[in-house]
C-alpha atoms as one frame of an Amber mdcrd trajectory, in Angstrom:
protein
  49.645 -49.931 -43.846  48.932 -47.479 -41.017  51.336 -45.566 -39.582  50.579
 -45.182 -35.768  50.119 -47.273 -33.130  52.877 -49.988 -31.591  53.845 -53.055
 -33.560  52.536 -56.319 -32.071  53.273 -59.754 -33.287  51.491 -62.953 -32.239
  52.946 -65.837 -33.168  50.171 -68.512 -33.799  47.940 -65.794 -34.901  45.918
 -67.547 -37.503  43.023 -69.195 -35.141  42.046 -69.607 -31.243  43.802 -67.313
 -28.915  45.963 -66.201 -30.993  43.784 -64.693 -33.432  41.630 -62.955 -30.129
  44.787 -61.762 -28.912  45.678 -60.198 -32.774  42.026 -58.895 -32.922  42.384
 -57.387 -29.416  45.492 -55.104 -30.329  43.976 -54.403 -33.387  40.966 -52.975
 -31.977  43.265 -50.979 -29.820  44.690 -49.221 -32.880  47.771 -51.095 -33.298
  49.754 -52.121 -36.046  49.112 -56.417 -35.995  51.719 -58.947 -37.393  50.694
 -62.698 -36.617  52.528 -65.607 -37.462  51.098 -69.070 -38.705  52.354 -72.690
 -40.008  49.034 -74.326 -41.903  46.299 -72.231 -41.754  46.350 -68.521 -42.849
  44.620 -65.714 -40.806  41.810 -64.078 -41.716  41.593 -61.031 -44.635  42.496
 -58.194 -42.990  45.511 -59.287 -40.879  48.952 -59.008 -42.269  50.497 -62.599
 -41.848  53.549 -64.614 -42.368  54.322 -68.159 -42.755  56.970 -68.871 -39.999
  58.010 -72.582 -38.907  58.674 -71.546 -35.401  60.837 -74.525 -34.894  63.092
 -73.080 -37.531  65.763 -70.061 -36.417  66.252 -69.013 -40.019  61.971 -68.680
 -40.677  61.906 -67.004 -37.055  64.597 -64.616 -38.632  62.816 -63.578 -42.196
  59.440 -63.477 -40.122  60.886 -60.956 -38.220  62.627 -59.256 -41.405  59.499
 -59.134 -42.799  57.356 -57.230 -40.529  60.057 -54.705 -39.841  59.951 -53.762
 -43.359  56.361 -53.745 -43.627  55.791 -51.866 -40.791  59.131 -49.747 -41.171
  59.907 -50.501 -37.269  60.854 -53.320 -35.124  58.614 -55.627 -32.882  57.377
 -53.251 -29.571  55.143 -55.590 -28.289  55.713 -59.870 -28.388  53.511 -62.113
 -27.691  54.613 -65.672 -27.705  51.581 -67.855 -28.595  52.487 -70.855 -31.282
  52.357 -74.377 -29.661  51.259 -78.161 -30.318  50.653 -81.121 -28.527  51.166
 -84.680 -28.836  49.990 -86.493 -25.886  50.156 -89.632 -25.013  51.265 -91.539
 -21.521  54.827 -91.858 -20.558  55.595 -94.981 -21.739  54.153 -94.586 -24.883
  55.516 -91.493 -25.455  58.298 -91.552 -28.100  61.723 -89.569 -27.631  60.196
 -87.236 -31.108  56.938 -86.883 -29.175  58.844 -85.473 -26.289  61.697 -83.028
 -27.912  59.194 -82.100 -30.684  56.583 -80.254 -28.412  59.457 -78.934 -25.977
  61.067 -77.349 -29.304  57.650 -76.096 -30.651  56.396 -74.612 -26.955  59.649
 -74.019 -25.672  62.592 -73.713 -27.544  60.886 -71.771 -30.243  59.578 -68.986
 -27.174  63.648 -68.465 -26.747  64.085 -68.018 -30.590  61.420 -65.325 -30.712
  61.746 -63.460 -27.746  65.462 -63.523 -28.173  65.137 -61.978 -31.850  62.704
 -59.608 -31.152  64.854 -58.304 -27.778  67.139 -56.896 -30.224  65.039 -54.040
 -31.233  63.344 -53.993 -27.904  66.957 -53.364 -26.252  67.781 -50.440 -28.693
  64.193 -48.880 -28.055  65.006 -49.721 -24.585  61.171 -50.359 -23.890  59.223
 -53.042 -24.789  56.847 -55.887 -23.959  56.745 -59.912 -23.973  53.891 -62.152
 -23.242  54.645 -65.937 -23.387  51.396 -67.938 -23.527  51.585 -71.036 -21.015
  48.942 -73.034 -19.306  47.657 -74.203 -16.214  48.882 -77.778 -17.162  52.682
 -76.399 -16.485  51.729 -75.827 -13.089  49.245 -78.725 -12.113  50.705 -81.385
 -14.458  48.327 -83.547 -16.455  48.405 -87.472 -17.130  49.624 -87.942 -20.641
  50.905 -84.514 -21.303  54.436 -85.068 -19.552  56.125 -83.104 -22.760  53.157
 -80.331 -22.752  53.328 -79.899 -19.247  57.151 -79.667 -19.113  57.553 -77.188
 -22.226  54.792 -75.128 -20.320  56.114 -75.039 -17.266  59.378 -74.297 -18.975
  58.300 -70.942 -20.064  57.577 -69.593 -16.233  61.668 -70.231 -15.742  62.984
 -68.763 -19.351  60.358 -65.918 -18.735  61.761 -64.984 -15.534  65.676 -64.870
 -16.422  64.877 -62.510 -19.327  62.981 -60.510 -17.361  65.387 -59.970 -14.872
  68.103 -59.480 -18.112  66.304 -57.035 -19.802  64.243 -55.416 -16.904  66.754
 -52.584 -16.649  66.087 -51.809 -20.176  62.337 -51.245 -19.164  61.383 -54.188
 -21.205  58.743 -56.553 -19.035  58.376 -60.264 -19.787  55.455 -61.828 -18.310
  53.490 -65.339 -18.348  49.548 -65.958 -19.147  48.316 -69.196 -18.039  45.295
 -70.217 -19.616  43.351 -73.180 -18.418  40.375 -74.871 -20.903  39.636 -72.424
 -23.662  36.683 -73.235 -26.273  38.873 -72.962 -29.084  38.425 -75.421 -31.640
  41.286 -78.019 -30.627  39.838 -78.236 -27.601  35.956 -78.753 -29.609  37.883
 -82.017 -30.980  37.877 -83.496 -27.452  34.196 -84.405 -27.635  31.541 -83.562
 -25.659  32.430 -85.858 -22.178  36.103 -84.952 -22.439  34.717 -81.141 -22.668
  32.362 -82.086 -19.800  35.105 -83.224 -17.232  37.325 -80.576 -17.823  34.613
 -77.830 -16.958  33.554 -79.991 -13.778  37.451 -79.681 -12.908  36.802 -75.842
 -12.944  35.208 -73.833  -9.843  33.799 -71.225 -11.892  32.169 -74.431 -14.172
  32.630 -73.080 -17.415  36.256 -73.074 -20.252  37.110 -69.556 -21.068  36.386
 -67.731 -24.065  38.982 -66.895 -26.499  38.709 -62.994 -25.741  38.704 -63.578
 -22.023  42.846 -64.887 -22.277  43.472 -61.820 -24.858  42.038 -58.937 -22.032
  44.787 -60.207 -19.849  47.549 -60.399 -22.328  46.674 -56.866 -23.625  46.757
 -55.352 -20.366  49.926 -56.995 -19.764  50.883 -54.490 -22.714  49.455 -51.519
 -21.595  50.774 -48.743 -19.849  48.554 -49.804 -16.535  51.133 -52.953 -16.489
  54.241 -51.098 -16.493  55.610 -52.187 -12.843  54.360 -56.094 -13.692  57.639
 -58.552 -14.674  58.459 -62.014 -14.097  54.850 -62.613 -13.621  52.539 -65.714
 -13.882  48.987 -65.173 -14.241  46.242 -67.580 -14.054  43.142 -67.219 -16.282
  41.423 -70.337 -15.419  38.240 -69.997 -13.799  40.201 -70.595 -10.115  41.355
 -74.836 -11.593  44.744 -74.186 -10.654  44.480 -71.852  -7.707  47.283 -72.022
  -4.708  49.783 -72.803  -7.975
């Protein structure tokens, strides 16, 4: 355990951006907690299980990495999600309420808990991770789109809460990212989506972590109640 550098957590740390985002901080000296459900994070990272859907896991998560660390959470960023798409009328009420409390409710759990040592610090920094598909919509995603676009609102009321506490809450909006969910589409899905994008190309994993780590950075300092697009210009004039 080090003892310099701020304490990060990023929930869905284990793989895709998540892990870049964890690796990014790292690299910046920090002090990394990441979060996962199923699959562990790689040697070197200290992890917890957490069932983000759950208040009481969000809680001992939290416990946790303040006593590992010996400090509470200076820098959040708000990464777990799923999907389960299908089109509307297929789409089962558990399809629905199960990705809004996975994407959305569980961003109000952990922002909420780790505002409590942000507000006594009276400084600190959130990042919720959303996607372009909350602001353009996307045919048999109504529930992904929805919690997604949900986050812009939630992230926007806290930030005008907790602003005067120089605590910033801001919005990344990712669109295609080769991660390897999105290698499970198969190679035409993977081709329409990059014809889709003007700069013809999905984003790197690192390319979404740059962004959220400046959003943590002393250069981002006057930025809250922000959304901002990384997505190779798909969901510009949104």
């Amino acid at each position: 355990m080090t003892t310099t550098g701020r304490i990060v957590l990023v929930t869905g740390g284990s793989r895709g951006i998540g892990l870049a985002c964890a690796r990014r901080f790292e690299a910046l000296g920090d002090r990394v907690a990441v979060t996962y459900n199923s699959s562990p994070p790689p040697d070197g990272l200290f992890g917890v299980k957490c069932d983000v859907t759950s208040n009481d896991e969000v809680d001992a998560a939290f416990t946790a990495i303040e006593e590992h660390f010996g400090g509470s959470v200076e820098i959040l960023v708000s990464n777990a999600g799923v999907t389960r798409d299908g089109l509307l009328l297929r789409m089962s009420e558990d399809d629905f309420t199960s990705v809004v409390d996975a994407n959305l409710t569980a961003a109000y759990r952990v922002v909420k808990r780790a505002a409590r040592g942000m507000l006594k610090a009276r400084t600190g920094r959130i990042v919720l991770v959303s996607s372009v598909v909350g602001l353009l919509g996307s045919a048999g995603q109504a529930n992904y789109a929805a919690s997604k676009a949900g986050l812009v609102g939630f992230a926007r009321s806290v930030a005008r809460e907790l602003g005067s506490r120089s605590i910033t809450v801001n919005v990344v909006a990712p669109g295609p990212v080769a991660t390897d969910m999105t290698a499970a589409l198969g190679d035409d899905r993977l081709a329409d989506l990059t014809a889709m994008v003007p700069l013809q190309r999905m984003a790197e994993p690192d390319e979404i972590a740059g962004v959220v780590s400046f959003l943590a950075s002393a250069d981002a300092a006057y930025i809250t109640g922000a959304v901002i697009p990384v997505d190779g210009g798909l969901g510009m004039g949104h």
